[in-house]
Each structure stands twice: as structure tokens, then as C-alpha cells.
Amino acid sequence: MIISLSDRMPERDMIWVTYLVPALILLLLIAIELIAILKINGGQFSYTLDDTYIHMALAENINLGHYGVNPGELSSPSSSIIWPFLLAPFMSLSFADYVPLMINTLVAAATLLVYGRLVTIAICPCSDRAAKITAGLIVLLLI
């Protein structure tokens, strides 16, 4: 008689396999990348693309009551309408440079959780444990 992993794991542990393990792996990879960035840049955090800095400059000016990068000059420099408004409340904080990273990390983890649920439903709407493990492995591929 062959006993599979899915036969030995209780239902509550399947939640870890299907949803939380992929999210934790994502967070671990982001943490490793952040540490590497800080190490390579001598403790200075930076983004590789200038779009982030354009959004942050616009958010800072929105926070000051002006829409545009240069004070007194109206412009629409951002490719996103909502993103600078989401960043604006945080621009006066000491960790403002990290806010886009934190928001993107939370949204990426939430996306993995939603994707895990969709894959689980698509593979097997029942409570088959093997299907949930398969769903968790498929979600890992998303990372």
C-alpha cells in the first residue's frame, strides 16, 4: 500500500502547501534581492528604473498640493494615474523610498494567494489533497 503525502497531511496543513508556501517563497526571494541591492550599493537602496523615481517625485508634489514634477509647471509625467496618488500619503515619511517596494510586495503576495485559489478551484473543486498539492506546485511556477 502506497501512502502519499496528501494522505498524511490534515486539511489545515494543505492551506500552507497551496497558498502560504508560495507566498513565503516569494517574500524570501524579495528579501534576498533587497539584501543584495543594499550590499552591492554600500547600504544605499535604489531602483533600477527611473519610472519609480518619476512616480515618487510626482507623489511628493501631489502631497504638497501640486500635480507635476516641477513646481508651478502643470504636466502629466506619469504613465499611471492612480499610483502617484497611492504613494503621496507616504512621501513625507523617512522610509518613503521603500513604500513602492512594500506595496508591490504585498500586491504580489496577494496575487499569489488569489492565483492559488483559482488554480485549486480549476484543478478540483472538491477537497482532494493531491489536487491542492498540485495547485501549490503550479502557483510556485508563477514566482
PDB file of C-alpha atoms in Angstrom:
ATOM      1  CA  MET A   1       0.000   0.000   0.000  1.00  0.00           C
ATOM      2  CA  ILE A   2       1.393   3.351  -1.042  1.00  0.00           C
ATOM      3  CA  ILE A   3       0.730   6.297   1.254  1.00  0.00           C
ATOM      4  CA  SER A   4       1.065   9.614  -0.480  1.00  0.00           C
ATOM      5  CA  LEU A   5       1.932  12.960   1.084  1.00  0.00           C
ATOM      6  CA  SER A   6      -1.632  14.124   0.564  1.00  0.00           C
ATOM      7  CA  ASP A   7      -2.996  11.179   2.586  1.00  0.00           C
ATOM      8  CA  ARG A   8      -0.845  12.005   5.608  1.00  0.00           C
ATOM      9  CA  MET A   9      -1.467  15.770   5.722  1.00  0.00           C
ATOM     10  CA  PRO A  10      -4.528  17.134   7.521  1.00  0.00           C
ATOM     11  CA  GLU A  11      -6.725  19.629   5.656  1.00  0.00           C
ATOM     12  CA  ARG A  12      -5.439  22.659   7.591  1.00  0.00           C
ATOM     13  CA  ASP A  13      -1.866  21.843   6.544  1.00  0.00           C
ATOM     14  CA  MET A  14      -2.961  21.830   2.912  1.00  0.00           C
ATOM     15  CA  ILE A  15      -3.617  25.579   3.202  1.00  0.00           C
ATOM     16  CA  TRP A  16       0.111  26.021   3.862  1.00  0.00           C
ATOM     17  CA  VAL A  17       1.085  23.961   0.838  1.00  0.00           C
ATOM     18  CA  THR A  18      -1.362  25.576  -1.558  1.00  0.00           C
ATOM     19  CA  TYR A  19      -1.336  29.221  -0.513  1.00  0.00           C
ATOM     20  CA  LEU A  20       1.230  30.204   2.054  1.00  0.00           C
ATOM     21  CA  VAL A  21       4.336  28.317   0.935  1.00  0.00           C
ATOM     22  CA  PRO A  22       4.398  30.066  -2.469  1.00  0.00           C
ATOM     23  CA  ALA A  23       3.809  33.448  -0.790  1.00  0.00           C
ATOM     24  CA  LEU A  24       6.585  32.812   1.741  1.00  0.00           C
ATOM     25  CA  ILE A  25       8.982  31.762  -1.020  1.00  0.00           C
ATOM     26  CA  LEU A  26       8.150  34.979  -2.891  1.00  0.00           C
ATOM     27  CA  LEU A  27       8.807  37.071   0.227  1.00  0.00           C
ATOM     28  CA  LEU A  28      12.077  35.222   0.836  1.00  0.00           C
ATOM     29  CA  LEU A  29      13.242  35.899  -2.730  1.00  0.00           C
ATOM     30  CA  ILE A  30      12.357  39.591  -2.411  1.00  0.00           C
ATOM     31  CA  ALA A  31      14.227  39.790   0.913  1.00  0.00           C
ATOM     32  CA  ILE A  32      17.311  38.159  -0.649  1.00  0.00           C
ATOM     33  CA  GLU A  33      17.154  40.617  -3.554  1.00  0.00           C
ATOM     34  CA  LEU A  34      16.804  43.578  -1.162  1.00  0.00           C
ATOM     35  CA  ILE A  35      19.806  42.415   0.856  1.00  0.00           C
ATOM     36  CA  ALA A  36      21.832  42.014  -2.348  1.00  0.00           C
ATOM     37  CA  ILE A  37      20.869  45.527  -3.511  1.00  0.00           C
ATOM     38  CA  LEU A  38      21.907  47.021  -0.171  1.00  0.00           C
ATOM     39  CA  LYS A  39      25.174  45.080  -0.141  1.00  0.00           C
ATOM     40  CA  ILE A  40      26.121  45.951  -3.719  1.00  0.00           C
ATOM     41  CA  ASN A  41      25.260  49.647  -3.254  1.00  0.00           C
ATOM     42  CA  GLY A  42      27.015  50.084   0.079  1.00  0.00           C
ATOM     43  CA  GLY A  43      23.820  50.256   2.104  1.00  0.00           C
ATOM     44  CA  GLN A  44      22.040  52.645  -0.292  1.00  0.00           C
ATOM     45  CA  PHE A  45      18.715  51.439  -1.668  1.00  0.00           C
ATOM     46  CA  SER A  46      17.917  52.245  -5.283  1.00  0.00           C
ATOM     47  CA  TYR A  47      15.558  51.196  -8.043  1.00  0.00           C
ATOM     48  CA  THR A  48      16.873  50.213 -11.461  1.00  0.00           C
ATOM     49  CA  LEU A  49      14.259  52.094 -13.489  1.00  0.00           C
ATOM     50  CA  ASP A  50      13.658  55.828 -13.409  1.00  0.00           C
ATOM     51  CA  ASP A  51       9.864  55.371 -13.587  1.00  0.00           C
ATOM     52  CA  THR A  52       9.755  54.713  -9.855  1.00  0.00           C
ATOM     53  CA  TYR A  53      11.531  57.994  -9.160  1.00  0.00           C
ATOM     54  CA  ILE A  54       9.195  59.877 -11.524  1.00  0.00           C
ATOM     55  CA  HIS A  55       6.185  58.437  -9.685  1.00  0.00           C
ATOM     56  CA  MET A  56       7.726  59.291  -6.323  1.00  0.00           C
ATOM     57  CA  ALA A  57       8.564  62.864  -7.378  1.00  0.00           C
ATOM     58  CA  LEU A  58       5.019  63.339  -8.648  1.00  0.00           C
ATOM     59  CA  ALA A  59       3.621  61.814  -5.426  1.00  0.00           C
ATOM     60  CA  GLU A  60       5.740  64.185  -3.353  1.00  0.00           C
ATOM     61  CA  ASN A  61       4.391  67.178  -5.285  1.00  0.00           C
ATOM     62  CA  ILE A  62       0.826  65.848  -5.008  1.00  0.00           C
ATOM     63  CA  ASN A  63       1.413  65.698  -1.271  1.00  0.00           C
ATOM     64  CA  LEU A  64       2.387  69.384  -1.442  1.00  0.00           C
ATOM     65  CA  GLY A  65      -0.761  70.248  -3.438  1.00  0.00           C
ATOM     66  CA  HIS A  66       0.700  70.375  -6.952  1.00  0.00           C
ATOM     67  CA  TYR A  67       0.305  67.945  -9.864  1.00  0.00           C
ATOM     68  CA  GLY A  68       3.517  67.768 -11.852  1.00  0.00           C
ATOM     69  CA  VAL A  69       7.221  67.147 -11.386  1.00  0.00           C
ATOM     70  CA  ASN A  70       8.328  70.810 -11.410  1.00  0.00           C
ATOM     71  CA  PRO A  71       6.531  73.234  -9.069  1.00  0.00           C
ATOM     72  CA  GLY A  72       4.472  75.780 -11.000  1.00  0.00           C
ATOM     73  CA  GLU A  73       4.533  73.693 -14.172  1.00  0.00           C
ATOM     74  CA  LEU A  74       1.492  71.526 -14.811  1.00  0.00           C
ATOM     75  CA  SER A  75       2.333  68.276 -16.523  1.00  0.00           C
ATOM     76  CA  SER A  76       1.330  64.650 -16.613  1.00  0.00           C
ATOM     77  CA  PRO A  77       4.664  62.815 -16.404  1.00  0.00           C
ATOM     78  CA  SER A  78       3.335  59.557 -15.014  1.00  0.00           C
ATOM     79  CA  SER A  79       2.200  56.565 -17.025  1.00  0.00           C
ATOM     80  CA  SER A  80      -0.160  55.691 -14.179  1.00  0.00           C
ATOM     81  CA  ILE A  81      -2.917  57.925 -12.887  1.00  0.00           C
ATOM     82  CA  ILE A  82      -3.608  56.229  -9.555  1.00  0.00           C
ATOM     83  CA  TRP A  83      -0.120  55.060  -8.499  1.00  0.00           C
ATOM     84  CA  PRO A  84       1.274  58.512  -7.539  1.00  0.00           C
ATOM     85  CA  PHE A  85      -1.882  59.209  -5.517  1.00  0.00           C
ATOM     86  CA  LEU A  86      -1.375  55.922  -3.647  1.00  0.00           C
ATOM     87  CA  LEU A  87       2.221  56.882  -2.887  1.00  0.00           C
ATOM     88  CA  ALA A  88       1.501  60.523  -1.939  1.00  0.00           C
ATOM     89  CA  PRO A  89       0.488  59.997   1.718  1.00  0.00           C
ATOM     90  CA  PHE A  90       3.780  58.226   2.424  1.00  0.00           C
ATOM     91  CA  MET A  91       6.213  60.652   0.792  1.00  0.00           C
ATOM     92  CA  SER A  92       6.863  62.645   3.970  1.00  0.00           C
ATOM     93  CA  LEU A  93       7.890  59.523   5.910  1.00  0.00           C
ATOM     94  CA  SER A  94      11.506  58.548   6.487  1.00  0.00           C
ATOM     95  CA  PHE A  95      11.060  55.231   4.663  1.00  0.00           C
ATOM     96  CA  ALA A  96       9.323  56.730   1.585  1.00  0.00           C
ATOM     97  CA  ASP A  97      11.855  55.165  -0.799  1.00  0.00           C
ATOM     98  CA  TYR A  98      10.741  51.711   0.343  1.00  0.00           C
ATOM     99  CA  VAL A  99       6.981  52.330   0.018  1.00  0.00           C
ATOM    100  CA  PRO A 100       6.706  51.293  -3.679  1.00  0.00           C
ATOM    101  CA  LEU A 101       8.611  48.101  -2.867  1.00  0.00           C
ATOM    102  CA  MET A 102       6.360  47.340   0.123  1.00  0.00           C
ATOM    103  CA  ILE A 103       3.134  47.960  -1.814  1.00  0.00           C
ATOM    104  CA  ASN A 104       4.334  45.870  -4.756  1.00  0.00           C
ATOM    105  CA  THR A 105       5.412  43.055  -2.428  1.00  0.00           C
ATOM    106  CA  LEU A 106       2.007  42.963  -0.716  1.00  0.00           C
ATOM    107  CA  VAL A 107       0.182  43.018  -4.047  1.00  0.00           C
ATOM    108  CA  ALA A 108       2.420  40.268  -5.458  1.00  0.00           C
ATOM    109  CA  ALA A 109       1.775  38.057  -2.407  1.00  0.00           C
ATOM    110  CA  ALA A 110      -1.965  38.707  -2.649  1.00  0.00           C
ATOM    111  CA  THR A 111      -1.840  37.832  -6.347  1.00  0.00           C
ATOM    112  CA  LEU A 112      -0.211  34.504  -5.499  1.00  0.00           C
ATOM    113  CA  LEU A 113      -2.942  33.774  -2.951  1.00  0.00           C
ATOM    114  CA  VAL A 114      -5.713  34.592  -5.434  1.00  0.00           C
ATOM    115  CA  TYR A 115      -3.969  32.618  -8.176  1.00  0.00           C
ATOM    116  CA  GLY A 116      -3.584  29.680  -5.790  1.00  0.00           C
ATOM    117  CA  ARG A 117      -7.296  29.727  -5.071  1.00  0.00           C
ATOM    118  CA  LEU A 118      -8.175  29.899  -8.765  1.00  0.00           C
ATOM    119  CA  VAL A 119      -5.843  27.041  -9.628  1.00  0.00           C
ATOM    120  CA  THR A 120      -7.239  24.971  -6.758  1.00  0.00           C
ATOM    121  CA  ILE A 121     -10.803  25.533  -7.959  1.00  0.00           C
ATOM    122  CA  ALA A 122      -9.840  24.788 -11.570  1.00  0.00           C
ATOM    123  CA  ILE A 123      -7.992  21.563 -10.756  1.00  0.00           C
ATOM    124  CA  CYS A 124     -10.505  20.129  -8.341  1.00  0.00           C
ATOM    125  CA  PRO A 125     -13.419  21.880  -6.665  1.00  0.00           C
ATOM    126  CA  CYS A 126     -13.532  19.066  -4.114  1.00  0.00           C
ATOM    127  CA  SER A 127     -11.223  18.725  -1.125  1.00  0.00           C
ATOM    128  CA  ASP A 128      -8.796  16.330  -2.816  1.00  0.00           C
ATOM    129  CA  ARG A 129      -5.439  16.842  -1.119  1.00  0.00           C
ATOM    130  CA  ALA A 130      -3.350  15.697  -4.066  1.00  0.00           C
ATOM    131  CA  ALA A 131      -5.036  18.312  -6.232  1.00  0.00           C
ATOM    132  CA  LYS A 132      -4.214  21.008  -3.678  1.00  0.00           C
ATOM    133  CA  ILE A 133      -0.564  19.982  -3.606  1.00  0.00           C
ATOM    134  CA  THR A 134      -0.532  20.117  -7.406  1.00  0.00           C
ATOM    135  CA  ALA A 135      -2.128  23.565  -7.239  1.00  0.00           C
ATOM    136  CA  GLY A 136       0.576  24.713  -4.835  1.00  0.00           C
ATOM    137  CA  LEU A 137       3.286  23.490  -7.207  1.00  0.00           C
ATOM    138  CA  ILE A 138       1.636  25.289 -10.120  1.00  0.00           C
ATOM    139  CA  VAL A 139       1.495  28.502  -8.094  1.00  0.00           C
ATOM    140  CA  LEU A 140       5.202  28.124  -7.331  1.00  0.00           C
ATOM    141  CA  LEU A 141       5.838  28.282 -11.063  1.00  0.00           C
ATOM    142  CA  LEU A 142       4.289  31.765 -11.070  1.00  0.00           C
ATOM    143  CA  ILE A 143       7.159  33.073  -8.978  1.00  0.00           C
TER     144      ILE A 143
END
